[in-house]
mmCIF file of C-alpha atoms and ligand atoms in Angstrom:
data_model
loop_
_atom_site.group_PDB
_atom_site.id
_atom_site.type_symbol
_atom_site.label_atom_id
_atom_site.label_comp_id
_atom_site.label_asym_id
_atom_site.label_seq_id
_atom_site.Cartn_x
_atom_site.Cartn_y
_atom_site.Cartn_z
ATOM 1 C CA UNK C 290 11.478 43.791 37.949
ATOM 2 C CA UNK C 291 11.822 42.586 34.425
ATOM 3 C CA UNK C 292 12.137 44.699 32.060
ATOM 4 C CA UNK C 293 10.309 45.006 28.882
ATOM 5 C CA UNK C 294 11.471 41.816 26.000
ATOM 6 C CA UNK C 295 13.400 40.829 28.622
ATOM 7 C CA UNK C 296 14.149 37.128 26.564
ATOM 8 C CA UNK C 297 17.588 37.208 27.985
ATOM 9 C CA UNK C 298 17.311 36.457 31.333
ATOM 10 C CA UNK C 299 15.211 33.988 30.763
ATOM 11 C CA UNK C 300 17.647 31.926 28.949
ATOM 12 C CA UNK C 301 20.075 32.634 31.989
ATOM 13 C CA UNK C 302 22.343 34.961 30.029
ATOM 14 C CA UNK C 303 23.542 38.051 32.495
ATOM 15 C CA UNK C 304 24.073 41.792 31.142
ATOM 16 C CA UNK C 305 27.590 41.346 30.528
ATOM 17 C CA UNK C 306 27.107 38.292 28.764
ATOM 18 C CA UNK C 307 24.743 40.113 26.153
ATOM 19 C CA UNK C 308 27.753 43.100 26.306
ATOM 20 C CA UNK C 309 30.817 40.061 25.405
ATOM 21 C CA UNK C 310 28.406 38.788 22.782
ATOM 22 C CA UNK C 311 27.576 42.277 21.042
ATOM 23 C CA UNK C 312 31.505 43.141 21.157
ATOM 24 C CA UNK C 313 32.683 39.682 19.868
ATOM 25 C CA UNK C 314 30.218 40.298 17.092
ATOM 26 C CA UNK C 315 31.368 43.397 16.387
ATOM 27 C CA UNK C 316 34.821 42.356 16.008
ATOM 28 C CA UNK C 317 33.892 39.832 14.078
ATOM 29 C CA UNK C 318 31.995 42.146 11.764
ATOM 30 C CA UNK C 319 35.111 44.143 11.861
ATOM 31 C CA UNK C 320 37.667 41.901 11.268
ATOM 32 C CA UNK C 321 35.753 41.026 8.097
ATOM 33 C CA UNK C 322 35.776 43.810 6.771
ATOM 34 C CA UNK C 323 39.320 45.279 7.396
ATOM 35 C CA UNK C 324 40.268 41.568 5.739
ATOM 36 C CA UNK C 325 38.191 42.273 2.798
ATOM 37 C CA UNK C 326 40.016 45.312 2.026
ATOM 38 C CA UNK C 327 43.362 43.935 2.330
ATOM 39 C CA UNK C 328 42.804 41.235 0.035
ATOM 40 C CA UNK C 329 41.541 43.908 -2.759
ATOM 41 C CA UNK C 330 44.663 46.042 -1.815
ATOM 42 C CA UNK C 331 46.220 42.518 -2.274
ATOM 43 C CA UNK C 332 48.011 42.235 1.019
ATOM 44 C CA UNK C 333 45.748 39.122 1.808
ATOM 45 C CA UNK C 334 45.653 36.279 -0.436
ATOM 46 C CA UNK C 335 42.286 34.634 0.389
ATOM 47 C CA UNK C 336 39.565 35.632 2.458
ATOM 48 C CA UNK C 337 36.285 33.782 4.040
ATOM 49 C CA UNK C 338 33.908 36.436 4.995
ATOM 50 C CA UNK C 339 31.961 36.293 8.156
ATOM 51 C CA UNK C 340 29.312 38.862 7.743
ATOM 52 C CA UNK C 341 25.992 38.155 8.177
ATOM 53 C CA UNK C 342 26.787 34.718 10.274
ATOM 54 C CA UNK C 343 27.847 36.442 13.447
ATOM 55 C CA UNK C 344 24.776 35.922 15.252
ATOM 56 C CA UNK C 345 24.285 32.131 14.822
ATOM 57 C CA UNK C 346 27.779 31.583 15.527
ATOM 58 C CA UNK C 347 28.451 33.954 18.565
ATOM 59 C CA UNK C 348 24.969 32.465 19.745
ATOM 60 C CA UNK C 349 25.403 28.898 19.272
ATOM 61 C CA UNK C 350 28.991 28.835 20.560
ATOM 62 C CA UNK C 351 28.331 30.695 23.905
ATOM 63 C CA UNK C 352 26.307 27.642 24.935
ATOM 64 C CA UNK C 353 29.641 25.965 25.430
ATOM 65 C CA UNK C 354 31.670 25.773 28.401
ATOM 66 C CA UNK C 355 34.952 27.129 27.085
ATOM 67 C CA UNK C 356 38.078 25.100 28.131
ATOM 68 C CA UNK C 357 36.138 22.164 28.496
ATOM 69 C CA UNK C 358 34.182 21.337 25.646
ATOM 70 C CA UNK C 359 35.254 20.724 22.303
ATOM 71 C CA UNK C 360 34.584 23.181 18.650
ATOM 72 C CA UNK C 361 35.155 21.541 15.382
ATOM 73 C CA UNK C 362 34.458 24.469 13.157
ATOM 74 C CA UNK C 363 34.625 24.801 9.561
ATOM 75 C CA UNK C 364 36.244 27.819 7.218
ATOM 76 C CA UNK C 365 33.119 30.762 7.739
ATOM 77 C CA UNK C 366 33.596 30.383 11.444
ATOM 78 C CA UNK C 367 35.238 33.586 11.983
ATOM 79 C CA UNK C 368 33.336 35.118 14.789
ATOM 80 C CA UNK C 369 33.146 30.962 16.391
ATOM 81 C CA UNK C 370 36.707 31.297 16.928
ATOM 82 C CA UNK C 371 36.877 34.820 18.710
ATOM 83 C CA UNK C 372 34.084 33.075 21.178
ATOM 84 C CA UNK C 373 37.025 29.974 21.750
ATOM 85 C CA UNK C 374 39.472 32.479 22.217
ATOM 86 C CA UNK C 375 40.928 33.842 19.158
ATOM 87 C CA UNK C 376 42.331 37.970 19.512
ATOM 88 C CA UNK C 377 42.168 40.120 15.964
ATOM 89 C CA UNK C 378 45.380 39.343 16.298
ATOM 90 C CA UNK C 379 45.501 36.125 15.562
ATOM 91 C CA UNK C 380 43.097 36.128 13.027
ATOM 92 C CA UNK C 381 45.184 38.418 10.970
ATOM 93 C CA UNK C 382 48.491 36.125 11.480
ATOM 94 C CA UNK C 383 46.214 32.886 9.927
ATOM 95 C CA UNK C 384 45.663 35.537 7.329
ATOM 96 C CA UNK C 385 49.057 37.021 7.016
ATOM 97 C CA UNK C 386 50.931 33.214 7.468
ATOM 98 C CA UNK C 387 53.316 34.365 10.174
ATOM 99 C CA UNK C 388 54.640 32.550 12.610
ATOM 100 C CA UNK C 389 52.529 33.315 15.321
ATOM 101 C CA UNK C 390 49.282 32.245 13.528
ATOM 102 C CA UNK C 391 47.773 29.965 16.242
ATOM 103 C CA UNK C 392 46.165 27.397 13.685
ATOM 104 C CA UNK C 393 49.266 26.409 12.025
ATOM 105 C CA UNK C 394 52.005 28.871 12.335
ATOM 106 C CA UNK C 395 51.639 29.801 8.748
ATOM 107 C CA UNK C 396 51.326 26.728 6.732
ATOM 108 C CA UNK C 397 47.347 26.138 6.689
ATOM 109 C CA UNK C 398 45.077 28.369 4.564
ATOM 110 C CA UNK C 399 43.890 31.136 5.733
ATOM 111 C CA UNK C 400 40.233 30.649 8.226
ATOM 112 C CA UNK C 401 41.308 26.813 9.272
ATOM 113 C CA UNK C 402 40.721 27.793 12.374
ATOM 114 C CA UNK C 403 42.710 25.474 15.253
ATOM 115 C CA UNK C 404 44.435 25.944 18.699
ATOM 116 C CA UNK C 405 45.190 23.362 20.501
ATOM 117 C CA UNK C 406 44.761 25.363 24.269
ATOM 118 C CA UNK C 407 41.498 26.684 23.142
ATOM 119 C CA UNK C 408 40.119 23.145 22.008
ATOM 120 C CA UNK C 409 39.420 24.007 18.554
ATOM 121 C CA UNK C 410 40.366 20.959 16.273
ATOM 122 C CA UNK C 411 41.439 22.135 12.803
ATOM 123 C CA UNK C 412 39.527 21.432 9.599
ATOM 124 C CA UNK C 413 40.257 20.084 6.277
ATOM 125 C CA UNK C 414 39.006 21.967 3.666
ATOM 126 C CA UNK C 415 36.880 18.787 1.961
ATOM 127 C CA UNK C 416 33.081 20.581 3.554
ATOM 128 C CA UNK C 417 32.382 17.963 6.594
ATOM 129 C CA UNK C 418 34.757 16.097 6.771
ATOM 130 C CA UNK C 419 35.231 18.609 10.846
ATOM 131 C CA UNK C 420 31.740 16.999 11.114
ATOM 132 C CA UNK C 421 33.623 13.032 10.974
ATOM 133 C CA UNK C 422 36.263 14.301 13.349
ATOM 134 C CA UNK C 423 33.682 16.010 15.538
ATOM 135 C CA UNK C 424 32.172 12.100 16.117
ATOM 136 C CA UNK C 425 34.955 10.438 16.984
ATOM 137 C CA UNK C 426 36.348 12.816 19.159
ATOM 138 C CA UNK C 427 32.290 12.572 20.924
ATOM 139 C CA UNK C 428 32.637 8.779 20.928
ATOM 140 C CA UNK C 429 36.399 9.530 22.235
ATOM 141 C CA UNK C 430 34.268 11.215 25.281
ATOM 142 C CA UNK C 431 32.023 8.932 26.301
ATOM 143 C CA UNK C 432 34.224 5.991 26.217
ATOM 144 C CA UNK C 433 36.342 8.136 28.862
ATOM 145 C CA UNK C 434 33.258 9.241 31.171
ATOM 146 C CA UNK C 435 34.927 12.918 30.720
ATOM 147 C CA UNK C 436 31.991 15.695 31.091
ATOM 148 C CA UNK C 437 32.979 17.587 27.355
ATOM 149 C CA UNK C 438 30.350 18.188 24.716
ATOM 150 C CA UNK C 439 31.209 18.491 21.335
ATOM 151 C CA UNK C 440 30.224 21.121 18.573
ATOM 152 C CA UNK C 441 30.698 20.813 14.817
ATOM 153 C CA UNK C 442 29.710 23.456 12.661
ATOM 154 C CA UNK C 443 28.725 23.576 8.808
ATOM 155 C CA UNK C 444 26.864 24.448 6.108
ATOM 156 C CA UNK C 445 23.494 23.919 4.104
ATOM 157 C CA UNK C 446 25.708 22.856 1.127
ATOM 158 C CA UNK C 447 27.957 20.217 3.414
ATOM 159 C CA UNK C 448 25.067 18.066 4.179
ATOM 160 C CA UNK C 449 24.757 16.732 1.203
ATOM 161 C CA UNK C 450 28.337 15.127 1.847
ATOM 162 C CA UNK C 451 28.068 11.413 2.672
ATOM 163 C CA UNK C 452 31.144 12.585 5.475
ATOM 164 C CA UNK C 453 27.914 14.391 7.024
ATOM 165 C CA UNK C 454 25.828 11.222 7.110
ATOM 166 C CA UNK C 455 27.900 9.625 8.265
ATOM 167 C CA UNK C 456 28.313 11.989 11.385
ATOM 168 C CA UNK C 457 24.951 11.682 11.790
ATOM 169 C CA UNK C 458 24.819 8.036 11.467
ATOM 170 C CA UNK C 459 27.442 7.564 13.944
ATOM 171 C CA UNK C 460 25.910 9.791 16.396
ATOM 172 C CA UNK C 461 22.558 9.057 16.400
ATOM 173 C CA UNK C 462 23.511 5.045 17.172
ATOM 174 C CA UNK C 463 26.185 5.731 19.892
ATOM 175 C CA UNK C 464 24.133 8.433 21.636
ATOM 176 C CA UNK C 465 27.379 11.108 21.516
ATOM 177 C CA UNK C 466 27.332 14.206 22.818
ATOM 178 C CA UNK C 467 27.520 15.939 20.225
ATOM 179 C CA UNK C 468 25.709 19.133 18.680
ATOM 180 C CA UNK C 469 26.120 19.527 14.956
ATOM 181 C CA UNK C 470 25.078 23.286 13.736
ATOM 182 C CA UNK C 471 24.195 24.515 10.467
ATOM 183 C CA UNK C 472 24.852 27.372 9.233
ATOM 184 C CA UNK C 473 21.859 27.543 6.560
ATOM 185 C CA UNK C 474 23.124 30.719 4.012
ATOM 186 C CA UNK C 475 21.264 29.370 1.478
ATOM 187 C CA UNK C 476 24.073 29.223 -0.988
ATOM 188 C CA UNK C 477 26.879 26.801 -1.508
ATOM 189 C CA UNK C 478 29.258 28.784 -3.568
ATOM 190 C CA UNK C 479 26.735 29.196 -5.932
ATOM 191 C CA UNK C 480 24.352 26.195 -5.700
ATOM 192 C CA UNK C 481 21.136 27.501 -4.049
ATOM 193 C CA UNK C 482 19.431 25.475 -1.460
ATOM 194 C CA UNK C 483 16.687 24.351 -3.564
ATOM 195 C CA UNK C 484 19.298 22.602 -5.707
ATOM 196 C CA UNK C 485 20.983 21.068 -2.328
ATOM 197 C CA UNK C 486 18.419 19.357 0.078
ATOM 198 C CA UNK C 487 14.734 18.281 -1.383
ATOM 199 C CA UNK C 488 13.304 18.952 2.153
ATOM 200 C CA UNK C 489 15.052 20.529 4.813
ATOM 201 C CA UNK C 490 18.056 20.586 6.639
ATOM 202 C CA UNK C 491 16.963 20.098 10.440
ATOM 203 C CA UNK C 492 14.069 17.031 9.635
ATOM 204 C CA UNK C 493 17.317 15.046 8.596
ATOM 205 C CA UNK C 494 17.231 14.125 11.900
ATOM 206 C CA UNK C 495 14.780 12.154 12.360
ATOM 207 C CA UNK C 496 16.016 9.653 10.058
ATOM 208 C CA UNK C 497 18.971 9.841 12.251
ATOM 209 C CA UNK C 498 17.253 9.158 15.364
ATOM 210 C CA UNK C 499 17.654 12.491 17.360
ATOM 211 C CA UNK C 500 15.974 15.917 17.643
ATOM 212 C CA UNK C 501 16.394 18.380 15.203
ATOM 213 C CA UNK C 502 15.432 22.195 15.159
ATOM 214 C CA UNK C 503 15.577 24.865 13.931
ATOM 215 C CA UNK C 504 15.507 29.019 14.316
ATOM 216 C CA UNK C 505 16.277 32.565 13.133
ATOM 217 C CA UNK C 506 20.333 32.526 12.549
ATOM 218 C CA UNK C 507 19.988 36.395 12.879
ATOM 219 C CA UNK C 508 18.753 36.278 15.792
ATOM 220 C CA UNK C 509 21.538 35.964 18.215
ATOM 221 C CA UNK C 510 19.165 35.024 21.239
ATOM 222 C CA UNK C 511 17.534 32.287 19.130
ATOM 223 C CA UNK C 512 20.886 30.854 18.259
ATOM 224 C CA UNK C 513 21.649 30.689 21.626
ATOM 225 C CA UNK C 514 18.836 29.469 23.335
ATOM 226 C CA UNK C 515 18.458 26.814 20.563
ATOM 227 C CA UNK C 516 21.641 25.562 20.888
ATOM 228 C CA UNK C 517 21.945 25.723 24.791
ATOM 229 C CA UNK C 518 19.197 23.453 25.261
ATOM 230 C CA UNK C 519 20.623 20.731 22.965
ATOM 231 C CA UNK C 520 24.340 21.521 24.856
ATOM 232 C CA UNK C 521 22.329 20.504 28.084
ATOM 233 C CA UNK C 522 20.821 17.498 26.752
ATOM 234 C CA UNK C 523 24.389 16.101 25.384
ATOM 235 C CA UNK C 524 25.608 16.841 29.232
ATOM 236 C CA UNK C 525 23.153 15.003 30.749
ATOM 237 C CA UNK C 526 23.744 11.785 28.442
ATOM 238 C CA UNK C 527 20.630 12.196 26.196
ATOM 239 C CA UNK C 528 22.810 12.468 23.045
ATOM 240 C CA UNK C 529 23.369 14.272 20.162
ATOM 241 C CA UNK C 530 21.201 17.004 18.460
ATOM 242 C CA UNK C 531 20.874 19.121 14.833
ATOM 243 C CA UNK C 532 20.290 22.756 15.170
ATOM 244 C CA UNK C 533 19.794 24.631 11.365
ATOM 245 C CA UNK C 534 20.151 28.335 11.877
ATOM 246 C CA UNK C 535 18.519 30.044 9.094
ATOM 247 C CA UNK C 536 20.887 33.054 8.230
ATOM 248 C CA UNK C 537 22.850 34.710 4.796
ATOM 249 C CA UNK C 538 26.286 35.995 3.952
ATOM 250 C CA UNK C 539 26.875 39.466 2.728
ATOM 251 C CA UNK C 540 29.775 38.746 0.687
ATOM 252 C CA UNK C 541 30.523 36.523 -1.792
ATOM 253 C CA UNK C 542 31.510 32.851 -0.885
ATOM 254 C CA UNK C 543 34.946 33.857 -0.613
ATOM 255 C CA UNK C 544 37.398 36.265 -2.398
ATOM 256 C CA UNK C 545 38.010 34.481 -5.482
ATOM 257 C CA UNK C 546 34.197 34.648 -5.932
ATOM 258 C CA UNK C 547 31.699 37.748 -7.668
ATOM 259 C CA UNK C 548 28.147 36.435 -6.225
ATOM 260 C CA UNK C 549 26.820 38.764 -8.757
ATOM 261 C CA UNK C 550 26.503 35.854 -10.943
ATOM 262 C CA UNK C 551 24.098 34.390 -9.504
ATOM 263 C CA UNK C 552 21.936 36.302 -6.609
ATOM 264 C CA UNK C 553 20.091 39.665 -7.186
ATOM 265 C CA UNK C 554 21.850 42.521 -5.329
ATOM 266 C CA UNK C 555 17.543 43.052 -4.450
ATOM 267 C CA UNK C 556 17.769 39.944 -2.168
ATOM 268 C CA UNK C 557 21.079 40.852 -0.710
ATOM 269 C CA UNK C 558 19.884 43.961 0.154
ATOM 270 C CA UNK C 559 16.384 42.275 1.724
ATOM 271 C CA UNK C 560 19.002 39.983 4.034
ATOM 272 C CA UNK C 561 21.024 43.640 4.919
ATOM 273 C CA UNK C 562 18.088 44.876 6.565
ATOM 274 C CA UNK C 563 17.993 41.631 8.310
ATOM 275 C CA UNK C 564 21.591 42.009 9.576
ATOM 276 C CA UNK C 565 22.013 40.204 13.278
ATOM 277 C CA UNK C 566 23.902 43.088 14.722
ATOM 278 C CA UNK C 567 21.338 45.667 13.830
ATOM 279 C CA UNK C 568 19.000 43.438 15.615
ATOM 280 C CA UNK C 569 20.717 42.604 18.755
ATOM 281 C CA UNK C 570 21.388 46.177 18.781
ATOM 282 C CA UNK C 571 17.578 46.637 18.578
ATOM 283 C CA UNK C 572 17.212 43.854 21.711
ATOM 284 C CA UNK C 573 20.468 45.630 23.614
ATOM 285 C CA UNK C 574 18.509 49.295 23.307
ATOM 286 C CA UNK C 575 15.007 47.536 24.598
ATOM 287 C CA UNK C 576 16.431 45.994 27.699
ATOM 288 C CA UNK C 577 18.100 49.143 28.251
ATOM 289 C CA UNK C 578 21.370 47.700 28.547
ATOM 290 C CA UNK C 579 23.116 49.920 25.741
ATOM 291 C CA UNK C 580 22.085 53.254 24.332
ATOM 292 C CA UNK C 581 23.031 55.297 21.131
ATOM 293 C CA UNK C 582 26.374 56.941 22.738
ATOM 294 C CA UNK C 583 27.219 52.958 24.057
ATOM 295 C CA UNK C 584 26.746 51.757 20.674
ATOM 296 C CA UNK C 585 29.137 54.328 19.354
ATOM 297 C CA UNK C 586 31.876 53.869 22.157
ATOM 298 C CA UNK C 587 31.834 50.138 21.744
ATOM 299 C CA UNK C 588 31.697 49.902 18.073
ATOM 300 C CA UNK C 589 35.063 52.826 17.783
ATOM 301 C CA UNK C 590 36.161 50.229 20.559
ATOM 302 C CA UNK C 591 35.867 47.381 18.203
ATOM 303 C CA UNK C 592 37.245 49.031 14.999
ATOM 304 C CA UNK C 593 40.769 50.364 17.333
ATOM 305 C CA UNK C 594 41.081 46.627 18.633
ATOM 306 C CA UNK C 595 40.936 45.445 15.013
ATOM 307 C CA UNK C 596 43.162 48.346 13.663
ATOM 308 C CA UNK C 597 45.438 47.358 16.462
ATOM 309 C CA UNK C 598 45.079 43.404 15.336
ATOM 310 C CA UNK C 599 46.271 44.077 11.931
ATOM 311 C CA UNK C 600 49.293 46.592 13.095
ATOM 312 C CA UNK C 601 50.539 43.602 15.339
ATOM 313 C CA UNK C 602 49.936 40.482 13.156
ATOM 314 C CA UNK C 603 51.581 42.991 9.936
ATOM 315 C CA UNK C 604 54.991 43.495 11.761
ATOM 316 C CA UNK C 605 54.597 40.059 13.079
ATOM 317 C CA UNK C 606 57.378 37.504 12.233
ATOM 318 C CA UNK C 607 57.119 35.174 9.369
ATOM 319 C CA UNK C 608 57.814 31.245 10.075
ATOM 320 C CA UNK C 609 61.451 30.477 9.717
ATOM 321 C CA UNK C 610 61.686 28.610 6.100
ATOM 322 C CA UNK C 611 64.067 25.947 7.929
ATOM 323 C CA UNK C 612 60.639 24.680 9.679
ATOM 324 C CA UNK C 613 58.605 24.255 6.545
ATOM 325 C CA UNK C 614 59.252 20.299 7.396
ATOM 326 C CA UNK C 615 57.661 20.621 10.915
ATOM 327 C CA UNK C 616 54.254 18.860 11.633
ATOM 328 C CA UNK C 617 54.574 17.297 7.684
ATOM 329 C CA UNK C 618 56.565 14.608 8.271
ATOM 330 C CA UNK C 619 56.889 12.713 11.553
ATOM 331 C CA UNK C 620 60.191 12.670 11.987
ATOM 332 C CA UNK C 621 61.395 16.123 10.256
ATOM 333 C CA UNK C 622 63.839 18.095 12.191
ATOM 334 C CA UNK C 623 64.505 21.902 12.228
ATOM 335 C CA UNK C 624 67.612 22.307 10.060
HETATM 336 C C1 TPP U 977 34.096 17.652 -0.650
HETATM 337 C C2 TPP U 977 34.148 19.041 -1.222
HETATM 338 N N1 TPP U 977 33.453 19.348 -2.344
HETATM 339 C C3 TPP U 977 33.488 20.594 -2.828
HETATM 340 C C4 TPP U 977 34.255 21.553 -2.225
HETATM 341 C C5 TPP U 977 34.276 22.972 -2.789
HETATM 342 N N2 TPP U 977 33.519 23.836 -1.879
HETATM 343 C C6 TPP U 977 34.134 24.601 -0.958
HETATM 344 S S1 TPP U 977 33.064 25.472 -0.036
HETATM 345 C C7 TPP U 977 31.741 24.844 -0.889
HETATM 346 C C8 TPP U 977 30.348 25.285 -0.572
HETATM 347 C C9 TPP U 977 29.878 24.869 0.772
HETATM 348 O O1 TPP U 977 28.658 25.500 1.044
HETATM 349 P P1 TPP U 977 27.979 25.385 2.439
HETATM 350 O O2 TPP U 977 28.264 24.064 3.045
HETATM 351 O O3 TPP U 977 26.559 25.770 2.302
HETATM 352 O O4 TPP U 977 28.768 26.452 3.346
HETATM 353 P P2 TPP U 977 28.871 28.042 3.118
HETATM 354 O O5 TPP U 977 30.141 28.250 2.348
HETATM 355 O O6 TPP U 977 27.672 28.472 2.383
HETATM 356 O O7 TPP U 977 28.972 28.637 4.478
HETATM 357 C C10 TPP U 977 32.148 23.953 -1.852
HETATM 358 C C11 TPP U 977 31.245 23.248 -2.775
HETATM 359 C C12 TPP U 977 34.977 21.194 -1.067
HETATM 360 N N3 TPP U 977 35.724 22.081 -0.380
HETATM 361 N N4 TPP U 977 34.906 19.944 -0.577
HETATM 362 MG MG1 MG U 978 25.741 27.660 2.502
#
């Protein structure tokens, strides 16, 4: 029988899907804020915060078929890369540099996210230019007949890049399969939107000759569904799509950044009561898949994995300075 605002099942997500989606945004949500602190206790250089974002990107990533297609994230995408397959753990090594950071074994900035076995290609940190590589690995694709789809993620403030035109561009001619996702927080840094694109994000593509849409980023569901169907069309050789997920960051851009500068604490408290765990909690409770005690137990769940996350990647190993040459330089050789 279904159940009452039963949307899920619908979009052909099972219960323990919903349960993997609320936990990986609660780690996210978690690991945020344990990194947060650490960088004001000053045991973490630089920090991207997630918060706020975890329901477009837990939503719009689960429409990918891990292992075989491809994510080309950018910095925010925090809770993105605990859907490909990054542990607490490994976040905290990225943020830590140590050896076992999967990204780049220390040497990249922290939250440029890559792994190799979890196809997640890493970033530069010029905004877009993951949405260039994202292309050309698509066209890379298709020329090879392989079944892979390819995500790139980004926002509001990197479309104004001609790197992101270009994506588009490309894409749009060579029919790719490829989904490009924005992440529309209405700020770059501290540019607001209004100062950034005249019209709006997702009718770009029409100039670029595919579909765009867009949805409620806080809505987890909507992320999903949005981004599932365009994940289908790319499979079936339809080509790409542009999904703009309305959402907001709770933070400030990063931690070298006080958004009191220049947005009201009024409209950041608006966006709180807006927050995309809240609601999928709301969803979770209706469907009668969680209740108030579950909530609990999985969110004490959430904060021990985390705890446990930062314990491991803290007594982790730093790199061994004699590899500082490694991946730099072709031919450099571990002294
Ligand atoms: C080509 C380039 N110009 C400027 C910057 C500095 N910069 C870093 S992040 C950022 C804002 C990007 O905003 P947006 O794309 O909306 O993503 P958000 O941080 O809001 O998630 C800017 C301007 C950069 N990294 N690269
Ligand atoms: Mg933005």
């Amino acid at each position: 029988m279904a159940r009452r605002k039963d949307r899920h099942t619908d979009l052909g997500l099972k219960e323990e899907d919903l349960v993997e989606m609320y936990r990986i945004m609660l780690l996210a949500r978690y690991c945020d804020e344990r990194q947060w602190a650490l960088n004001r206790q000053g045991k973490a250089p630089f920090v991207v915060p997630v918060s706020g974002h975890e329901g477009a990107q837990v939503g719009s990533a689960w429409a990918f078929e891990r292992g075989k297609d491809v994510f080309c994230p950018y910095y925010r995408d925090l809770a993105l890369a605990l859907v490909a397959g990054f542990t607490p753990k490994d976040v905290f090594c990225g943020l830590f540099g140590k050896k076992d950071d999967p990204s780049s074994g220390g040497r990249q900035m922290p939250a440029h996210w890559g792994a190799r076995d979890r196809n997640i290609i890493t970033g530069s940190s010029p905004i877009a230019t993951q949405c260039l590589h994202a292309a050309g690995i698509a066209l890379g694709k298709k020329l090879k007949r392989e079944d892979a789809v390819v995500g790139t993620w980004f926002g509001e403030g990197g479309t104004s890049e001609g790197d992101w035109h270009g994506a588009m561009n490309f894409a749009g001619i060579h029919k790719l399969p490829l989904i490009l996702v924005c992440e529309n927080n209405q700020y770059a840094i501290s540019v607001h939107e209004s100062k950034q694109v005249a019209g709006r994000v997702f009718e770009r593509a029409k100039g670029y000759g595919m579909p765009g849409v867009e949805g409620d980023g806080n809505d987890v569901l909507v992320s999903y569904k949005l981004t599932k169907e365009a994940v289908d069309r790319a499979r079936a050789g339809e080509g790409p799509s542009l999904i703009e997920l309305r959402t907001y960051r709770f933070y400030s851009h990063t931690s070298d950044d006080d958004d009191r500068t220049y947005r009201s604490r009024d409209e950041v408290e608006e966006w709180r009561k807006k927050d995309p765990i809240l609601k999928f909690e709301e969803y979770l409770k209706g469907v009668n898949i969680v209740d108030v005690a579950t909530i609990d137990e999985m969110r004490e769940a959430a904060k021990t994995d985390v705890a446990e996350g930062v314990k491991a990647a803290d007594e982790a190993e730093l790199p061994d300075p004699a590899t500082a040459g490694l991946h730099v330089y072709a031919d450099a050789e571990v002294s």
